[in-house]
Short mmCIF file of C-alpha atoms in Angstrom, two decimals:
data_model
loop_
_atom_site.label_atom_id
_atom_site.label_comp_id
_atom_site.label_asym_id
_atom_site.label_seq_id
_atom_site.Cartn_x
_atom_site.Cartn_y
_atom_site.Cartn_z
CA MET Z 1 33.16 4.01 -28.44
CA ARG Z 2 30.60 1.52 -27.18
CA SER Z 3 31.68 -1.52 -25.17
CA PRO Z 4 30.24 -3.75 -22.44
CA VAL Z 5 32.45 -1.91 -19.94
CA THR Z 6 30.78 1.44 -20.65
CA ASN Z 7 27.25 0.05 -21.07
CA PRO Z 8 24.78 2.15 -18.99
CA PHE Z 9 21.99 -0.43 -19.21
CA GLN Z 10 22.07 -3.04 -16.45
CA PRO Z 11 19.46 -5.82 -16.50
CA GLY Z 12 19.24 -7.88 -13.35
CA SER Z 13 17.70 -7.86 -9.91
CA ASP Z 14 18.88 -5.51 -7.16
CA ILE Z 15 20.74 -3.26 -9.62
CA VAL Z 16 20.22 0.51 -9.78
CA PRO Z 17 20.76 1.12 -13.52
CA ASP Z 18 22.31 4.30 -14.88
CA VAL Z 19 19.44 4.66 -17.36
CA TRP Z 20 16.46 4.95 -15.01
CA ALA Z 21 12.88 4.78 -16.25
CA GLY Z 22 9.62 5.61 -14.46
CA ARG Z 23 8.58 5.04 -10.84
CA VAL Z 24 8.33 8.80 -10.36
CA GLU Z 25 5.39 8.44 -7.98
CA GLN Z 26 7.24 6.08 -5.63
CA LEU Z 27 10.46 8.13 -5.69
CA SER Z 28 8.51 11.32 -5.00
CA ASP Z 29 6.67 9.56 -2.19
CA TRP Z 30 9.99 8.99 -0.41
CA ARG Z 31 11.40 12.47 -1.05
CA ASP Z 32 8.21 14.46 -0.48
CA VAL Z 33 6.20 12.38 2.00
CA VAL Z 34 7.92 9.57 3.88
CA ARG Z 35 11.27 11.14 4.69
CA PRO Z 36 10.12 14.68 5.51
CA ARG Z 37 7.21 13.50 7.64
CA ARG Z 38 9.24 10.98 9.64
CA ARG Z 39 12.04 13.51 10.05
CA ALA Z 40 9.55 16.08 11.35
CA GLY Z 41 8.20 13.64 13.94
CA LEU Z 42 4.92 13.03 12.11
CA TYR Z 43 3.39 9.61 11.64
CA GLU Z 44 3.71 7.91 8.28
CA THR Z 45 3.11 4.25 7.49
CA GLY Z 46 5.75 1.86 6.26
CA ARG Z 47 5.74 0.93 2.59
CA THR Z 48 5.31 -2.53 1.08
CA ILE Z 49 6.43 -2.64 -2.57
CA LEU Z 50 5.21 -5.80 -4.30
CA GLY Z 51 5.28 -6.97 -7.90
CA GLU Z 52 5.94 -9.83 -10.27
CA PRO Z 53 9.56 -10.73 -11.14
CA GLY Z 54 11.33 -8.08 -13.19
CA THR Z 55 9.19 -5.09 -12.17
CA GLY Z 56 12.11 -3.42 -10.41
CA LYS Z 57 11.00 -3.61 -6.77
CA SER Z 58 14.43 -4.01 -5.25
CA SER Z 59 16.03 -1.57 -7.68
CA LEU Z 60 13.45 1.05 -6.72
CA VAL Z 61 14.11 0.79 -2.99
CA ARG Z 62 17.87 0.62 -3.55
CA ARG Z 63 17.57 3.91 -5.42
CA ILE Z 64 15.59 5.31 -2.48
CA ALA Z 65 18.29 4.03 -0.13
CA ARG Z 66 20.95 5.74 -2.24
CA HIS Z 67 19.06 9.03 -1.85
CA ALA Z 68 18.86 8.46 1.91
CA ILE Z 69 22.60 7.80 2.15
CA ASP Z 70 23.32 10.93 0.10
CA SER Z 71 21.19 12.85 2.63
CA GLY Z 72 23.29 11.50 5.49
CA ASP Z 73 20.67 9.08 6.84
CA TRP Z 74 21.32 5.74 8.52
CA VAL Z 75 20.40 2.93 6.14
CA THR Z 76 20.47 -0.83 6.54
CA PRO Z 77 21.83 -2.90 3.67
CA GLN Z 78 19.27 -4.64 1.50
CA LEU Z 79 18.21 -7.38 3.94
CA ARG Z 80 17.32 -10.20 1.56
CA MET Z 81 15.40 -13.07 3.15
CA PRO Z 82 16.48 -16.44 1.73
CA ALA Z 83 13.94 -19.26 1.93
CA GLY Z 84 14.14 -20.94 5.32
CA ALA Z 85 16.34 -18.25 6.87
CA ASP Z 86 15.68 -16.72 10.29
CA PRO Z 87 14.39 -13.18 9.57
CA LEU Z 88 14.81 -11.89 13.12
CA ARG Z 89 18.43 -12.98 13.16
CA ILE Z 90 19.15 -11.09 9.93
CA VAL Z 91 17.37 -7.95 11.11
CA ALA Z 92 18.98 -8.09 14.55
CA ALA Z 93 22.46 -8.13 13.03
CA ALA Z 94 21.58 -5.15 10.80
CA LEU Z 95 20.16 -3.15 13.72
CA LEU Z 96 23.32 -3.73 15.73
CA ARG Z 97 25.30 -2.19 12.88
CA LEU Z 98 22.93 0.78 12.86
CA ALA Z 99 23.42 1.12 16.61
CA ASP Z 100 27.15 1.33 16.00
CA SER Z 101 26.53 4.10 13.45
CA ALA Z 102 24.48 5.91 16.07
CA GLY Z 103 27.29 5.64 18.62
CA LEU Z 104 25.14 3.73 21.08
CA ARG Z 105 27.93 1.30 21.98
CA SER Z 106 29.71 4.04 23.92
CA SER Z 107 26.83 4.36 26.37
CA ALA Z 108 27.40 3.18 29.91
CA ARG Z 109 23.67 2.84 30.62
CA GLN Z 110 23.11 -0.59 32.13
CA GLY Z 111 19.71 -1.02 30.53
CA LEU Z 112 21.15 -0.34 27.09
CA LEU Z 113 24.04 -2.74 27.69
CA ASP Z 114 21.56 -5.45 28.67
CA LEU Z 115 19.56 -4.71 25.52
CA PHE Z 116 22.67 -5.12 23.37
CA THR Z 117 23.31 -8.48 25.01
CA ARG Z 118 19.80 -9.70 24.20
CA VAL Z 119 19.91 -8.54 20.58
CA GLU Z 120 23.40 -9.98 20.09
CA GLN Z 121 22.13 -13.32 21.35
CA LEU Z 122 19.26 -13.11 18.85
CA ALA Z 123 21.69 -12.23 16.04
CA VAL Z 124 23.83 -15.27 16.87
CA SER Z 125 21.32 -17.88 18.04
CA GLY Z 126 18.28 -16.90 16.05
CA PHE Z 127 14.58 -16.75 16.75
CA SER Z 128 13.90 -20.46 17.24
CA VAL Z 129 16.66 -20.91 19.83
CA THR Z 130 15.50 -17.83 21.74
CA VAL Z 131 11.95 -19.17 21.82
CA ARG Z 132 13.08 -22.59 23.09
CA GLN Z 133 15.15 -21.06 25.86
CA GLY Z 134 12.10 -19.15 27.09
CA GLN Z 135 14.21 -16.67 29.05
CA GLY Z 136 13.80 -12.92 29.04
CA PRO Z 137 11.44 -10.90 26.83
CA GLU Z 138 10.15 -12.01 23.45
CA ALA Z 139 12.49 -11.54 20.49
CA PHE Z 140 10.31 -8.86 18.91
CA THR Z 141 10.45 -6.84 22.13
CA SER Z 142 14.25 -6.70 21.99
CA LEU Z 143 14.19 -5.62 18.34
CA PHE Z 144 11.56 -2.98 19.10
CA GLU Z 145 13.51 -1.58 22.05
CA LEU Z 146 16.70 -1.33 19.98
CA LEU Z 147 14.80 0.42 17.18
CA VAL Z 148 13.53 2.93 19.74
CA GLU Z 149 17.07 3.59 20.97
CA ILE Z 150 18.32 4.04 17.40
CA GLY Z 151 15.37 6.30 16.61
CA GLN Z 152 16.04 8.51 19.63
CA ALA Z 153 19.69 8.83 18.63
CA ALA Z 154 18.53 9.76 15.12
CA ILE Z 155 16.40 12.57 16.59
CA GLU Z 156 19.41 13.98 18.40
CA GLN Z 157 21.56 13.84 15.25
CA ASP Z 158 18.79 14.90 12.82
CA LYS Z 159 18.90 11.65 10.84
CA VAL Z 160 16.30 9.36 9.35
CA VAL Z 161 16.62 5.58 9.75
CA LEU Z 162 15.72 3.49 6.69
CA VAL Z 163 15.19 -0.27 7.04
CA HIS Z 164 14.81 -2.29 3.81
CA ILE Z 165 13.75 -5.95 3.97
CA ASP Z 166 13.66 -7.75 0.61
CA GLU Z 167 12.14 -11.05 -0.59
CA VAL Z 168 9.68 -10.95 2.30
CA GLN Z 169 7.53 -13.66 0.70
CA ASN Z 170 10.27 -16.16 1.65
CA ILE Z 171 9.55 -15.80 5.39
CA SER Z 172 7.66 -19.06 5.86
CA ASP Z 173 7.71 -19.20 9.66
CA GLU Z 174 4.42 -17.55 10.64
CA ALA Z 175 5.53 -16.84 14.21
CA ALA Z 176 8.77 -15.21 13.08
CA LEU Z 177 6.93 -13.14 10.47
CA SER Z 178 4.40 -12.01 13.05
CA GLN Z 179 7.09 -10.95 15.51
CA LEU Z 180 9.05 -9.14 12.82
CA LEU Z 181 6.04 -7.18 11.57
CA ILE Z 182 5.00 -6.30 15.12
CA ALA Z 183 8.48 -5.05 16.03
CA LEU Z 184 8.67 -2.89 12.91
CA GLY Z 185 5.09 -1.69 13.16
CA ASP Z 186 5.41 -0.82 16.86
CA ALA Z 187 8.56 1.19 16.12
CA LEU Z 188 6.73 3.12 13.40
CA ALA Z 189 3.88 3.93 15.79
CA HIS Z 190 6.02 4.67 18.85
CA GLN Z 191 6.08 8.19 20.29
CA VAL Z 192 8.71 9.74 22.55
CA ASP Z 193 8.88 12.96 24.53
CA VAL Z 194 11.21 15.66 23.24
CA VAL Z 195 11.89 19.20 24.43
CA ALA Z 196 10.83 21.78 21.84
CA PRO Z 197 12.21 25.33 21.66
CA GLY Z 198 11.02 27.25 24.69
CA GLY Z 199 11.31 24.23 26.95
CA VAL Z 200 7.94 22.76 26.01
CA VAL Z 201 7.77 18.94 26.14
CA ILE Z 202 5.97 17.44 23.14
CA GLU Z 203 5.39 13.96 21.75
CA ARG Z 204 6.77 12.96 18.37
CA PHE Z 205 7.19 9.82 16.31
CA LEU Z 206 10.59 8.31 15.68
CA PRO Z 207 12.35 9.16 12.38
CA ILE Z 208 12.19 5.55 11.19
CA ALA Z 209 11.04 4.43 7.73
CA VAL Z 210 10.53 0.80 6.76
CA TYR Z 211 10.31 -0.62 3.23
CA LEU Z 212 9.33 -4.23 2.55
CA THR Z 213 9.74 -5.63 -0.97
CA GLY Z 214 8.70 -8.94 -2.45
CA LEU Z 215 6.35 -10.90 -4.69
CA PRO Z 216 2.56 -10.38 -4.60
CA ASP Z 217 2.16 -13.57 -2.52
CA PHE Z 218 3.21 -11.59 0.53
CA GLU Z 219 -0.09 -9.69 0.47
CA ASP Z 220 -1.89 -12.88 1.49
CA MET Z 221 0.75 -13.87 4.05
CA ALA Z 222 0.76 -10.55 5.87
CA GLY Z 223 -2.67 -9.11 5.17
CA ALA Z 224 -4.88 -12.13 5.66
CA ARG Z 225 -2.97 -13.80 8.47
CA LYS Z 226 -1.88 -10.75 10.43
CA GLY Z 227 -5.14 -8.82 10.13
CA ALA Z 228 -5.88 -5.13 10.26
CA THR Z 229 -2.79 -4.11 12.25
CA PHE Z 230 -0.48 -4.75 9.33
CA ALA Z 231 -2.79 -2.92 6.91
CA ARG Z 232 -2.86 0.13 9.18
CA ARG Z 233 0.90 0.31 9.58
CA PHE Z 234 2.05 -0.53 6.04
CA ARG Z 235 0.78 0.85 2.76
CA THR Z 236 1.03 -1.64 -0.10
CA VAL Z 237 1.94 -0.63 -3.65
CA THR Z 238 1.93 -3.19 -6.47
CA LEU Z 239 4.33 -2.26 -9.27
CA THR Z 240 3.18 -2.82 -12.82
CA SER Z 241 4.50 -2.01 -16.29
CA ILE Z 242 6.06 1.38 -17.03
CA ASP Z 243 4.18 3.66 -19.41
CA GLU Z 244 5.70 4.37 -22.81
CA PRO Z 245 6.08 8.14 -22.17
CA ASP Z 246 8.22 7.37 -19.11
CA LEU Z 247 10.41 5.03 -21.16
CA ALA Z 248 10.75 7.67 -23.87
CA GLN Z 249 11.74 10.23 -21.24
CA ALA Z 250 14.45 7.90 -19.92
CA LEU Z 251 15.91 7.57 -23.44
CA GLN Z 252 15.57 11.23 -24.38
CA PRO Z 253 19.14 12.10 -23.24
CA PHE Z 254 20.44 9.74 -25.92
CA VAL Z 255 18.49 11.61 -28.60
CA ILE Z 256 19.11 15.23 -27.58
CA ASP Z 257 22.56 15.53 -25.99
CA GLY Z 258 23.83 11.97 -26.22
CA TRP Z 259 25.04 9.72 -23.42
CA THR Z 260 28.48 10.67 -22.14
CA THR Z 261 30.81 7.74 -21.64
CA PRO Z 262 34.54 7.45 -20.83
CA ALA Z 263 36.94 6.89 -23.73
CA ALA Z 264 40.03 4.70 -23.76
CA ASP Z 265 42.38 7.70 -23.70
CA GLY Z 266 40.82 9.15 -20.56
CA SER Z 267 38.62 11.67 -22.35
CA THR Z 268 34.86 11.39 -22.80
CA GLU Z 269 32.77 10.44 -25.80
CA VAL Z 270 29.07 10.79 -26.58
CA VAL Z 271 26.71 8.06 -27.80
CA HIS Z 272 23.42 9.00 -29.49
CA MET Z 273 20.34 6.92 -30.29
CA THR Z 274 18.12 7.62 -33.27
CA PRO Z 275 14.40 8.31 -32.69
CA HIS Z 276 13.59 5.15 -34.68
CA ALA Z 277 15.81 3.12 -32.34
CA VAL Z 278 14.08 4.62 -29.31
CA ARG Z 279 10.68 3.62 -30.65
CA ALA Z 280 11.92 0.12 -31.50
CA LEU Z 281 13.40 -0.40 -28.04
CA ILE Z 282 10.22 0.81 -26.32
CA ALA Z 283 8.08 -1.50 -28.45
CA LEU Z 284 10.24 -4.53 -27.67
CA CYS Z 285 10.34 -4.16 -23.87
CA CYS Z 286 6.53 -3.87 -23.45
CA GLY Z 287 6.93 -1.68 -20.38
CA GLU Z 288 8.84 -4.27 -18.36
CA PRO Z 289 11.81 -2.70 -16.49
CA PHE Z 290 13.93 -5.84 -16.81
CA LEU Z 291 13.25 -6.12 -20.54
CA PHE Z 292 13.91 -2.39 -20.99
CA GLN Z 293 17.37 -2.81 -19.49
CA LEU Z 294 17.93 -6.05 -21.44
CA ALA Z 295 16.98 -4.49 -24.78
CA GLY Z 296 19.11 -1.42 -24.08
CA GLN Z 297 22.10 -3.51 -23.05
CA ARG Z 298 21.99 -5.66 -26.19
CA ALA Z 299 21.47 -2.66 -28.49
CA TRP Z 300 24.47 -0.90 -26.93
CA ASN Z 301 26.67 -3.98 -27.35
CA ALA Z 302 25.54 -4.63 -30.94
CA SER Z 303 28.30 -2.42 -32.43
CA THR Z 304 30.85 0.24 -31.49
CA SER Z 305 29.64 3.21 -33.54
CA PRO Z 306 28.73 6.49 -31.78
CA VAL Z 307 25.10 6.21 -32.92
CA ILE Z 308 22.66 3.42 -31.99
CA PRO Z 309 20.30 2.84 -34.96
CA ASP Z 310 17.20 0.67 -34.98
CA ASP Z 311 19.23 -2.07 -36.69
CA ASP Z 312 21.33 -2.38 -33.53
CA VAL Z 313 18.17 -2.65 -31.44
CA GLY Z 314 16.86 -5.45 -33.65
CA SER Z 315 20.09 -7.42 -33.97
CA GLY Z 316 20.82 -7.05 -30.28
CA TRP Z 317 17.35 -8.25 -29.35
CA GLN Z 318 17.70 -11.40 -31.45
CA GLY Z 319 20.31 -12.59 -28.99
CA ALA Z 320 18.03 -11.74 -26.08
CA GLU Z 321 14.87 -13.48 -27.26
CA GLY Z 322 15.46 -16.54 -25.11
CA GLU Z 323 16.02 -14.46 -22.00
CA ALA Z 324 12.93 -12.36 -22.75
CA SER Z 325 10.81 -15.50 -23.17
CA ALA Z 326 12.15 -16.93 -19.91
CA HIS Z 327 11.22 -13.71 -18.11
CA VAL Z 328 7.56 -13.94 -19.14
CA GLU Z 329 7.46 -17.68 -18.53
CA ARG Z 330 8.60 -17.09 -14.94
CA ILE Z 331 5.60 -14.83 -14.43
CA LEU Z 332 3.20 -17.32 -15.99
CA ASN Z 333 4.63 -20.33 -14.18
CA ARG Z 334 4.03 -18.62 -10.83
CA LEU Z 335 0.31 -18.36 -11.49
CA PRO Z 336 -2.09 -20.95 -10.04
CA SER Z 337 -3.60 -23.09 -12.78
CA ARG Z 338 -6.96 -21.29 -12.93
CA GLU Z 339 -5.33 -17.85 -13.08
CA ARG Z 340 -3.05 -18.98 -15.89
CA GLU Z 341 -6.03 -20.44 -17.75
CA PHE Z 342 -7.76 -17.09 -17.35
CA VAL Z 343 -4.95 -15.01 -18.90
CA GLU Z 344 -4.48 -17.55 -21.71
CA ALA Z 345 -8.19 -17.48 -22.50
CA MET Z 346 -8.23 -13.69 -22.34
CA ALA Z 347 -5.20 -13.38 -24.63
CA ALA Z 348 -6.82 -15.67 -27.22
CA LEU Z 349 -9.76 -13.29 -27.61
CA ASP Z 350 -9.89 -10.15 -29.70
CA PRO Z 351 -9.32 -7.14 -27.38
CA SER Z 352 -12.87 -5.91 -27.97
CA GLU Z 353 -14.31 -9.30 -26.87
CA ARG Z 354 -12.47 -9.56 -23.56
CA THR Z 355 -15.45 -9.49 -21.22
CA LEU Z 356 -15.72 -11.60 -18.10
CA THR Z 357 -18.59 -13.62 -19.56
CA THR Z 358 -16.73 -14.36 -22.80
CA ILE Z 359 -13.56 -15.31 -20.96
CA ALA Z 360 -15.55 -17.69 -18.73
CA GLU Z 361 -17.13 -19.30 -21.79
CA ARG Z 362 -13.73 -19.81 -23.38
CA MET Z 363 -12.53 -21.48 -20.17
CA GLY Z 364 -15.52 -23.83 -20.36
CA LEU Z 365 -17.17 -22.43 -17.23
CA PRO Z 366 -20.92 -21.72 -16.98
CA SER Z 367 -20.88 -18.08 -15.83
CA ALA Z 368 -18.78 -15.02 -15.05
CA ALA Z 369 -19.24 -15.67 -11.34
CA ASN Z 370 -17.00 -18.73 -11.67
CA VAL Z 371 -14.01 -16.65 -12.76
CA GLY Z 372 -14.61 -13.45 -10.78
CA PRO Z 373 -12.15 -14.29 -7.96
CA PHE Z 374 -9.40 -15.15 -10.46
CA SER Z 375 -9.83 -11.87 -12.33
CA GLN Z 376 -9.83 -9.89 -9.10
CA ARG Z 377 -6.51 -11.36 -7.97
CA LEU Z 378 -4.95 -10.91 -11.39
CA ASP Z 379 -5.92 -7.25 -11.20
CA THR Z 380 -5.52 -6.06 -7.62
CA VAL Z 381 -2.86 -8.48 -6.31
CA ARG Z 382 -0.73 -9.39 -9.33
CA GLY Z 383 -1.22 -6.32 -11.51
CA ILE Z 384 -1.35 -8.39 -14.70
CA ILE Z 385 -4.79 -7.34 -16.02
CA VAL Z 386 -7.23 -4.44 -15.70
CA ARG Z 387 -10.87 -5.27 -15.05
CA GLY Z 388 -12.62 -2.82 -17.33
CA LYS Z 389 -15.13 -2.81 -20.12
CA PRO Z 390 -13.62 -4.69 -21.86
CA TYR Z 391 -10.86 -6.30 -19.81
CA SER Z 392 -7.30 -5.43 -20.83
CA PHE Z 393 -3.74 -6.42 -20.01
CA ARG Z 394 -1.71 -4.23 -17.69
CA ASN Z 395 1.33 -6.49 -18.23
CA ARG Z 396 1.89 -5.92 -21.92
CA ALA Z 397 4.71 -8.47 -22.12
CA VAL Z 398 2.37 -11.26 -20.98
CA GLU Z 399 -0.21 -10.17 -23.55
CA ALA Z 400 2.37 -10.04 -26.35
CA TYR Z 401 3.85 -13.40 -25.41
CA LEU Z 402 0.46 -15.14 -25.39
CA SER Z 403 -1.20 -13.43 -28.35
CA THR Z 404 1.58 -12.69 -30.89
CA ASP Z 405 4.91 -14.06 -32.03
CA TRP Z 406 6.78 -11.74 -29.62
CA PRO Z 407 9.67 -11.74 -28.65
CA HIS Z 408 10.87 -12.85 -32.09
CA VAL Z 409 12.28 -10.15 -34.40
CA ARG Z 410 12.71 -10.75 -38.11
#
């Protein structure tokens, strides 16, 4: 009945799980705002999706990409940026593949053939070699011009182009990052002339959408160093924990109709989850998408019966406690020392006593002004706390890890 092969929960980065929870606002933003506006020739900014590890950034945009593919759009693969890699080289190779999808290779236009030659050189040699050679236009200009050609072909074929660049915080070369953001931003803001019904010539924006995903550190790299241009052309969203009602909604199919899964004989079988098990699973994951998938996976694998009780949730989680702890420790270890001291001091206080002044006193600092910048970053950039009266934790897993015996289950 239940087995690892049929398990619908899939913890891990870059995976689009079968059991999807939350992120309704971001998914609706693509379906109802970004895609229709870009397709109609209206301007819409790119999207930057940031968040701490395990918040489901890449999974979210991969789900958006799946929707785009189902709609017939042209979509790049997930362009992950390894540390030290040449970002323009990776993007150039992906754009050449999009150009093939658009049928641009069949053109005999000399200017377009020259453009292909320049971008192919960038895809092979990379940004640094192109800069040293000092011949021809800048690398970002070639990328921009190819994006324009792809965008114009998309207009003719009624497509939308989706570019997804992941792990953007790993782009350490400031010059390469600047050129990449300028090329993408210029393509988003570029207008072309098209002939409307009746022979009227109008201007429209290209049907190109760009999603950047990465850790919150990228906000400083792009926003502070690249100035207002980046902020105008990309809207930043920081993902935080998923609310309990959204998690309950994701698990509701298990309770009402059951989850249909293939059987060994080729037929289908149905797996249910008790309401008590749903509540136990939601309590354990603390709103973290990774932990939600982890808890669900272990509960599913705990036995083979057609019903998942709360005992399966508990016994499955016992084998996942180490992985759950490591997940929260990764978040804490990324924090600068003062920010980590802040959340530890905040967690040690009773929730009603979590004021900025009291937290500062617990850190051994003379006034709230000394910790104001740390609290601001933990709220607006990292999405770990909420600056209210009193302060509270937005990341419930961090709070539980620091203030209780979570993730241990007796």
